Amino acid sequence: KAGVTQTPRYLIKTRGQQVTLSCSPISGHRSVSWYQQTPGQGLQFLFEYFSETQRNKGNFPGRFSGRQFSNSRSEMNVSTLELGDSALYLCASSPTEGLWGNSPLHFGNGTRLTVT
Amino acid sequence: EDQVTQSPEALRLQEGESSSLNCSYTVSGLRGLFWYRQDPGKGPEFLFTLYSAGEEKEKERLKATLTKKESFLHITAPKPEDSATYLCAVRLRGTSGSRLTFGEGTQLTVNP
C-alpha cells in the first residue's frame, strides 16, 4: 500500500509570493491534516480536513489555508510568504473513523519550503 | 496549558547500551499517546499508540510504557540503525482526531 505522498519535495520562494503544496493520502484514508515543523517550534498543527470540510484549525494566520477534494487529496496554500514560513510542511492521513477517531496519523516525507 | 516535554534532548549511546527516553505530559485529559521515529529529511514514522496507564507495547528492541503523567520508550541493546529523532505526541480529550500536540523530540545517536 502506498504511503502518504507529498509534492513537491523542495520549494524555494521569495518573500511576498504564494505557494501551493499537495498531498495524496493513503488509499482509503479520508482524514488529512497538515503540520509545520521548524527547529525552534517543533511540529505545530495547521488544520485538518475530513470529507472536504475543514473541521479544526491551529493558531496560524489566515495566510495559511487549505482544501480537500472529493478523492481526499488535499492542498495547502500560503499567501504573502514571510521569511519565518521557511519550514518542513508535513501532511498526515488517518483512517475514516469520524470526528473522535483515535487511530495514529501516518505522515508523508514533507515539502521543504525555503523563503528568501 | 497543555504541555508535552521530552528528555533528554539528545542521547548518545554505544551499540548494545540500553537506555530510556522520557515523555512527560501535563494535559487536561488524554485520549492517546503516540511515539514516532523521524529520520533526517523524512516524515515521522509511527511506532506505538498507548491509551491508558499501565499499558505497554513492544516492537523489536523498543518498548513503550505509559503512566498517568509520563511515557517511556525503552531501547534494549540498540544498534546504529536505531539512530533517529524520537517524538512523542498526545491526543487530548475534546480535540478531534488529527490534532496532536508534539514534544520537541529526543535525538538518539548509537555509535558502533
PDB file of N, CA, C and O in Angstrom, chain B residues 48-93:
ATOM      1  N   PHE B  48       4.197   3.460  18.065  1.00  0.00           N
ATOM      2  CA  PHE B  48       3.274   2.903  19.056  1.00  0.00           C
ATOM      3  C   PHE B  48       2.147   3.878  19.385  1.00  0.00           C
ATOM      4  O   PHE B  48       2.337   5.092  19.317  1.00  0.00           O
ATOM      5  N   THR B  49       1.023   3.295  19.815  1.00  0.00           N
ATOM      6  CA  THR B  49      -0.048   4.047  20.453  1.00  0.00           C
ATOM      7  C   THR B  49      -0.296   3.451  21.833  1.00  0.00           C
ATOM      8  O   THR B  49      -0.357   2.220  21.980  1.00  0.00           O
ATOM      9  N   LEU B  50      -0.431   4.305  22.839  1.00  0.00           N
ATOM     10  CA  LEU B  50      -0.782   3.885  24.193  1.00  0.00           C
ATOM     11  C   LEU B  50      -2.018   4.656  24.611  1.00  0.00           C
ATOM     12  O   LEU B  50      -2.092   5.876  24.401  1.00  0.00           O
ATOM     13  N   TYR B  51      -2.968   3.981  25.220  1.00  0.00           N
ATOM     14  CA  TYR B  51      -4.235   4.632  25.532  1.00  0.00           C
ATOM     15  C   TYR B  51      -4.484   4.822  27.023  1.00  0.00           C
ATOM     16  O   TYR B  51      -5.206   5.743  27.420  1.00  0.00           O
ATOM     17  N   SER B  52      -3.950   3.918  27.850  1.00  0.00           N
ATOM     18  CA  SER B  52      -4.263   4.044  29.273  1.00  0.00           C
ATOM     19  C   SER B  52      -3.058   3.665  30.123  1.00  0.00           C
ATOM     20  O   SER B  52      -2.182   2.884  29.703  1.00  0.00           O
ATOM     21  N   ALA B  53      -3.023   4.213  31.335  1.00  0.00           N
ATOM     22  CA  ALA B  53      -1.923   3.968  32.265  1.00  0.00           C
ATOM     23  C   ALA B  53      -1.761   2.469  32.504  1.00  0.00           C
ATOM     24  O   ALA B  53      -2.752   1.749  32.685  1.00  0.00           O
ATOM     25  N   GLY B  54      -0.511   2.031  32.482  1.00  0.00           N
ATOM     26  CA  GLY B  54      -0.220   0.622  32.684  1.00  0.00           C
ATOM     27  C   GLY B  54      -0.028  -0.149  31.394  1.00  0.00           C
ATOM     28  O   GLY B  54       0.470  -1.280  31.391  1.00  0.00           O
ATOM     29  N   GLU B  55      -0.403   0.486  30.285  1.00  0.00           N
ATOM     30  CA  GLU B  55      -0.299  -0.190  29.001  1.00  0.00           C
ATOM     31  C   GLU B  55       1.153  -0.235  28.533  1.00  0.00           C
ATOM     32  O   GLU B  55       1.923   0.695  28.778  1.00  0.00           O
ATOM     33  N   GLU B  56       1.527  -1.321  27.861  1.00  0.00           N
ATOM     34  CA  GLU B  56       2.872  -1.478  27.306  1.00  0.00           C
ATOM     35  C   GLU B  56       2.758  -2.016  25.888  1.00  0.00           C
ATOM     36  O   GLU B  56       1.871  -2.816  25.586  1.00  0.00           O
ATOM     37  N   LYS B  57       3.677  -1.555  25.016  1.00  0.00           N
ATOM     38  CA  LYS B  57       3.731  -2.066  23.655  1.00  0.00           C
ATOM     39  C   LYS B  57       5.193  -2.350  23.319  1.00  0.00           C
ATOM     40  O   LYS B  57       6.081  -1.600  23.740  1.00  0.00           O
ATOM     41  N   GLU B  58       5.434  -3.392  22.538  1.00  0.00           N
ATOM     42  CA  GLU B  58       6.809  -3.763  22.176  1.00  0.00           C
ATOM     43  C   GLU B  58       6.929  -3.990  20.686  1.00  0.00           C
ATOM     44  O   GLU B  58       6.003  -4.482  20.025  1.00  0.00           O
ATOM     45  N   LYS B  59       8.124  -3.631  20.174  1.00  0.00           N
ATOM     46  CA  LYS B  59       8.420  -3.887  18.768  1.00  0.00           C
ATOM     47  C   LYS B  59       9.936  -3.988  18.647  1.00  0.00           C
ATOM     48  O   LYS B  59      10.635  -2.997  18.845  1.00  0.00           O
ATOM     49  N   GLU B  60      10.412  -5.166  18.351  1.00  0.00           N
ATOM     50  CA  GLU B  60      11.847  -5.407  18.227  1.00  0.00           C
ATOM     51  C   GLU B  60      12.574  -4.921  19.478  1.00  0.00           C
ATOM     52  O   GLU B  60      12.321  -5.404  20.582  1.00  0.00           O
ATOM     53  N   ARG B  61      13.473  -3.969  19.359  1.00  0.00           N
ATOM     54  CA  ARG B  61      14.281  -3.516  20.514  1.00  0.00           C
ATOM     55  C   ARG B  61      13.588  -2.392  21.299  1.00  0.00           C
ATOM     56  O   ARG B  61      14.148  -1.876  22.264  1.00  0.00           O
ATOM     57  N   LEU B  62      12.401  -2.019  20.895  1.00  0.00           N
ATOM     58  CA  LEU B  62      11.707  -0.894  21.527  1.00  0.00           C
ATOM     59  C   LEU B  62      10.531  -1.367  22.375  1.00  0.00           C
ATOM     60  O   LEU B  62       9.800  -2.275  21.986  1.00  0.00           O
ATOM     61  N   LYS B  63      10.366  -0.711  23.507  1.00  0.00           N
ATOM     62  CA  LYS B  63       9.217  -0.980  24.371  1.00  0.00           C
ATOM     63  C   LYS B  63       8.720   0.344  24.929  1.00  0.00           C
ATOM     64  O   LYS B  63       9.497   1.103  25.508  1.00  0.00           O
ATOM     65  N   ALA B  64       7.433   0.607  24.752  1.00  0.00           N
ATOM     66  CA  ALA B  64       6.837   1.846  25.235  1.00  0.00           C
ATOM     67  C   ALA B  64       5.907   1.537  26.394  1.00  0.00           C
ATOM     68  O   ALA B  64       5.161   0.555  26.364  1.00  0.00           O
ATOM     69  N   THR B  65       5.979   2.382  27.426  1.00  0.00           N
ATOM     70  CA  THR B  65       5.120   2.231  28.596  1.00  0.00           C
ATOM     71  C   THR B  65       4.453   3.565  28.903  1.00  0.00           C
ATOM     72  O   THR B  65       4.948   4.626  28.506  1.00  0.00           O
ATOM     73  N   LEU B  66       3.333   3.493  29.650  1.00  0.00           N
ATOM     74  CA  LEU B  66       2.567   4.706  29.948  1.00  0.00           C
ATOM     75  C   LEU B  66       2.117   4.696  31.400  1.00  0.00           C
ATOM     76  O   LEU B  66       1.615   3.692  31.904  1.00  0.00           O
ATOM     77  N   THR B  67       2.344   5.860  32.082  1.00  0.00           N
ATOM     78  CA  THR B  67       1.768   6.075  33.400  1.00  0.00           C
ATOM     79  C   THR B  67       0.813   7.262  33.280  1.00  0.00           C
ATOM     80  O   THR B  67       0.595   7.774  32.189  1.00  0.00           O
ATOM     81  N   LYS B  68       0.299   7.712  34.402  1.00  0.00           N
ATOM     82  CA  LYS B  68      -0.665   8.815  34.351  1.00  0.00           C
ATOM     83  C   LYS B  68      -0.018  10.152  33.999  1.00  0.00           C
ATOM     84  O   LYS B  68      -0.716  11.094  33.619  1.00  0.00           O
ATOM     85  N   LYS B  69       1.309  10.240  34.131  1.00  0.00           N
ATOM     86  CA  LYS B  69       1.952  11.526  33.877  1.00  0.00           C
ATOM     87  C   LYS B  69       3.080  11.455  32.861  1.00  0.00           C
ATOM     88  O   LYS B  69       3.612  12.488  32.465  1.00  0.00           O
ATOM     89  N   GLU B  70       3.488  10.245  32.467  1.00  0.00           N
ATOM     90  CA  GLU B  70       4.608  10.166  31.541  1.00  0.00           C
ATOM     91  C   GLU B  70       4.642   8.843  30.802  1.00  0.00           C
ATOM     92  O   GLU B  70       3.960   7.879  31.184  1.00  0.00           O
ATOM     93  N   SER B  71       5.438   8.846  29.746  1.00  0.00           N
ATOM     94  CA  SER B  71       5.649   7.630  28.979  1.00  0.00           C
ATOM     95  C   SER B  71       7.146   7.449  28.799  1.00  0.00           C
ATOM     96  O   SER B  71       7.900   8.426  28.738  1.00  0.00           O
ATOM     97  N   PHE B  72       7.555   6.200  28.734  1.00  0.00           N
ATOM     98  CA  PHE B  72       8.958   5.888  28.499  1.00  0.00           C
ATOM     99  C   PHE B  72       9.078   5.047  27.236  1.00  0.00           C
ATOM    100  O   PHE B  72       8.241   4.181  26.959  1.00  0.00           O
ATOM    101  N   LEU B  73      10.135   5.331  26.497  1.00  0.00           N
ATOM    102  CA  LEU B  73      10.488   4.482  25.367  1.00  0.00           C
ATOM    103  C   LEU B  73      11.820   3.824  25.724  1.00  0.00           C
ATOM    104  O   LEU B  73      12.854   4.499  25.795  1.00  0.00           O
ATOM    105  N   HIS B  74      11.758   2.525  26.018  1.00  0.00           N
ATOM    106  CA  HIS B  74      12.947   1.784  26.403  1.00  0.00           C
ATOM    107  C   HIS B  74      13.577   1.185  25.155  1.00  0.00           C
ATOM    108  O   HIS B  74      12.884   0.563  24.338  1.00  0.00           O
ATOM    109  N   ILE B  75      14.898   1.359  25.041  1.00  0.00           N
ATOM    110  CA  ILE B  75      15.620   0.806  23.895  1.00  0.00           C
ATOM    111  C   ILE B  75      16.629  -0.206  24.442  1.00  0.00           C
ATOM    112  O   ILE B  75      17.555   0.168  25.174  1.00  0.00           O
ATOM    113  N   THR B  76      16.420  -1.458  24.085  1.00  0.00           N
ATOM    114  CA  THR B  76      17.265  -2.545  24.576  1.00  0.00           C
ATOM    115  C   THR B  76      18.292  -2.928  23.518  1.00  0.00           C
ATOM    116  O   THR B  76      17.936  -3.165  22.359  1.00  0.00           O
ATOM    117  N   ALA B  77      19.562  -2.953  23.947  1.00  0.00           N
ATOM    118  CA  ALA B  77      20.662  -3.328  23.052  1.00  0.00           C
ATOM    119  C   ALA B  77      20.558  -2.634  21.708  1.00  0.00           C
ATOM    120  O   ALA B  77      20.425  -3.295  20.658  1.00  0.00           O
ATOM    121  N   PRO B  78      20.585  -1.295  21.692  1.00  0.00           N
ATOM    122  CA  PRO B  78      20.391  -0.565  20.435  1.00  0.00           C
ATOM    123  C   PRO B  78      21.495  -0.825  19.418  1.00  0.00           C
ATOM    124  O   PRO B  78      22.622  -1.160  19.770  1.00  0.00           O
ATOM    125  N   LYS B  79      21.114  -0.632  18.148  1.00  0.00           N
ATOM    126  CA  LYS B  79      22.052  -0.755  17.031  1.00  0.00           C
ATOM    127  C   LYS B  79      22.170   0.611  16.349  1.00  0.00           C
ATOM    128  O   LYS B  79      21.291   1.463  16.505  1.00  0.00           O
ATOM    129  N   PRO B  80      23.225   0.818  15.566  1.00  0.00           N
ATOM    130  CA  PRO B  80      23.382   2.119  14.886  1.00  0.00           C
ATOM    131  C   PRO B  80      22.162   2.521  14.063  1.00  0.00           C
ATOM    132  O   PRO B  80      21.855   3.711  13.969  1.00  0.00           O
ATOM    133  N   GLU B  81      21.445   1.557  13.506  1.00  0.00           N
ATOM    134  CA  GLU B  81      20.263   1.890  12.704  1.00  0.00           C
ATOM    135  C   GLU B  81      19.096   2.415  13.547  1.00  0.00           C
ATOM    136  O   GLU B  81      18.092   2.878  12.985  1.00  0.00           O
ATOM    137  N   ASP B  82      19.209   2.360  14.856  1.00  0.00           N
ATOM    138  CA  ASP B  82      18.193   2.949  15.729  1.00  0.00           C
ATOM    139  C   ASP B  82      18.399   4.456  15.890  1.00  0.00           C
ATOM    140  O   ASP B  82      17.576   5.142  16.508  1.00  0.00           O
ATOM    141  N   SER B  83      19.492   4.973  15.355  1.00  0.00           N
ATOM    142  CA  SER B  83      19.765   6.412  15.435  1.00  0.00           C
ATOM    143  C   SER B  83      18.680   7.181  14.683  1.00  0.00           C
ATOM    144  O   SER B  83      18.407   6.895  13.519  1.00  0.00           O
ATOM    145  N   ALA B  84      18.062   8.131  15.359  1.00  0.00           N
ATOM    146  CA  ALA B  84      16.956   8.913  14.790  1.00  0.00           C
ATOM    147  C   ALA B  84      16.484   9.878  15.864  1.00  0.00           C
ATOM    148  O   ALA B  84      16.951   9.843  17.002  1.00  0.00           O
ATOM    149  N   THR B  85      15.544  10.730  15.507  1.00  0.00           N
ATOM    150  CA  THR B  85      14.855  11.554  16.498  1.00  0.00           C
ATOM    151  C   THR B  85      13.545  10.873  16.850  1.00  0.00           C
ATOM    152  O   THR B  85      12.783  10.486  15.971  1.00  0.00           O
ATOM    153  N   TYR B  86      13.311  10.699  18.139  1.00  0.00           N
ATOM    154  CA  TYR B  86      12.094  10.048  18.614  1.00  0.00           C
ATOM    155  C   TYR B  86      11.153  11.119  19.175  1.00  0.00           C
ATOM    156  O   TYR B  86      11.528  11.900  20.052  1.00  0.00           O
ATOM    157  N   LEU B  87       9.941  11.127  18.649  1.00  0.00           N
ATOM    158  CA  LEU B  87       8.943  12.126  19.012  1.00  0.00           C
ATOM    159  C   LEU B  87       7.790  11.464  19.742  1.00  0.00           C
ATOM    160  O   LEU B  87       7.354  10.374  19.361  1.00  0.00           O
ATOM    161  N   CYS B  88       7.299  12.122  20.783  1.00  0.00           N
ATOM    162  CA  CYS B  88       6.049  11.659  21.361  1.00  0.00           C
ATOM    163  C   CYS B  88       4.995  12.734  21.134  1.00  0.00           C
ATOM    164  O   CYS B  88       5.319  13.931  21.013  1.00  0.00           O
ATOM    165  N   ALA B  89       3.769  12.307  21.061  1.00  0.00           N
ATOM    166  CA  ALA B  89       2.659  13.224  20.813  1.00  0.00           C
ATOM    167  C   ALA B  89       1.442  12.747  21.587  1.00  0.00           C
ATOM    168  O   ALA B  89       1.273  11.545  21.813  1.00  0.00           O
ATOM    169  N   VAL B  90       0.593  13.690  21.993  1.00  0.00           N
ATOM    170  CA  VAL B  90      -0.621  13.337  22.718  1.00  0.00           C
ATOM    171  C   VAL B  90      -1.840  13.823  21.957  1.00  0.00           C
ATOM    172  O   VAL B  90      -1.808  14.846  21.280  1.00  0.00           O
ATOM    173  N   ARG B  91      -2.897  13.059  22.078  1.00  0.00           N
ATOM    174  CA  ARG B  91      -4.199  13.479  21.568  1.00  0.00           C
ATOM    175  C   ARG B  91      -5.046  13.766  22.791  1.00  0.00           C
ATOM    176  O   ARG B  91      -5.210  12.911  23.675  1.00  0.00           O
ATOM    177  N   LEU B  92      -5.568  14.972  22.858  1.00  0.00           N
ATOM    178  CA  LEU B  92      -6.268  15.417  24.063  1.00  0.00           C
ATOM    179  C   LEU B  92      -7.752  15.131  23.985  1.00  0.00           C
ATOM    180  O   LEU B  92      -8.355  15.135  22.904  1.00  0.00           O
ATOM    181  N   ARG B  93      -8.334  14.936  25.145  1.00  0.00           N
ATOM    182  CA  ARG B  93      -9.786  14.772  25.231  1.00  0.00           C
ATOM    183  C   ARG B  93     -10.445  16.063  24.764  1.00  0.00           C
ATOM    184  O   ARG B  93      -9.997  17.157  25.120  1.00  0.00           O
TER     185      ARG B  93
END
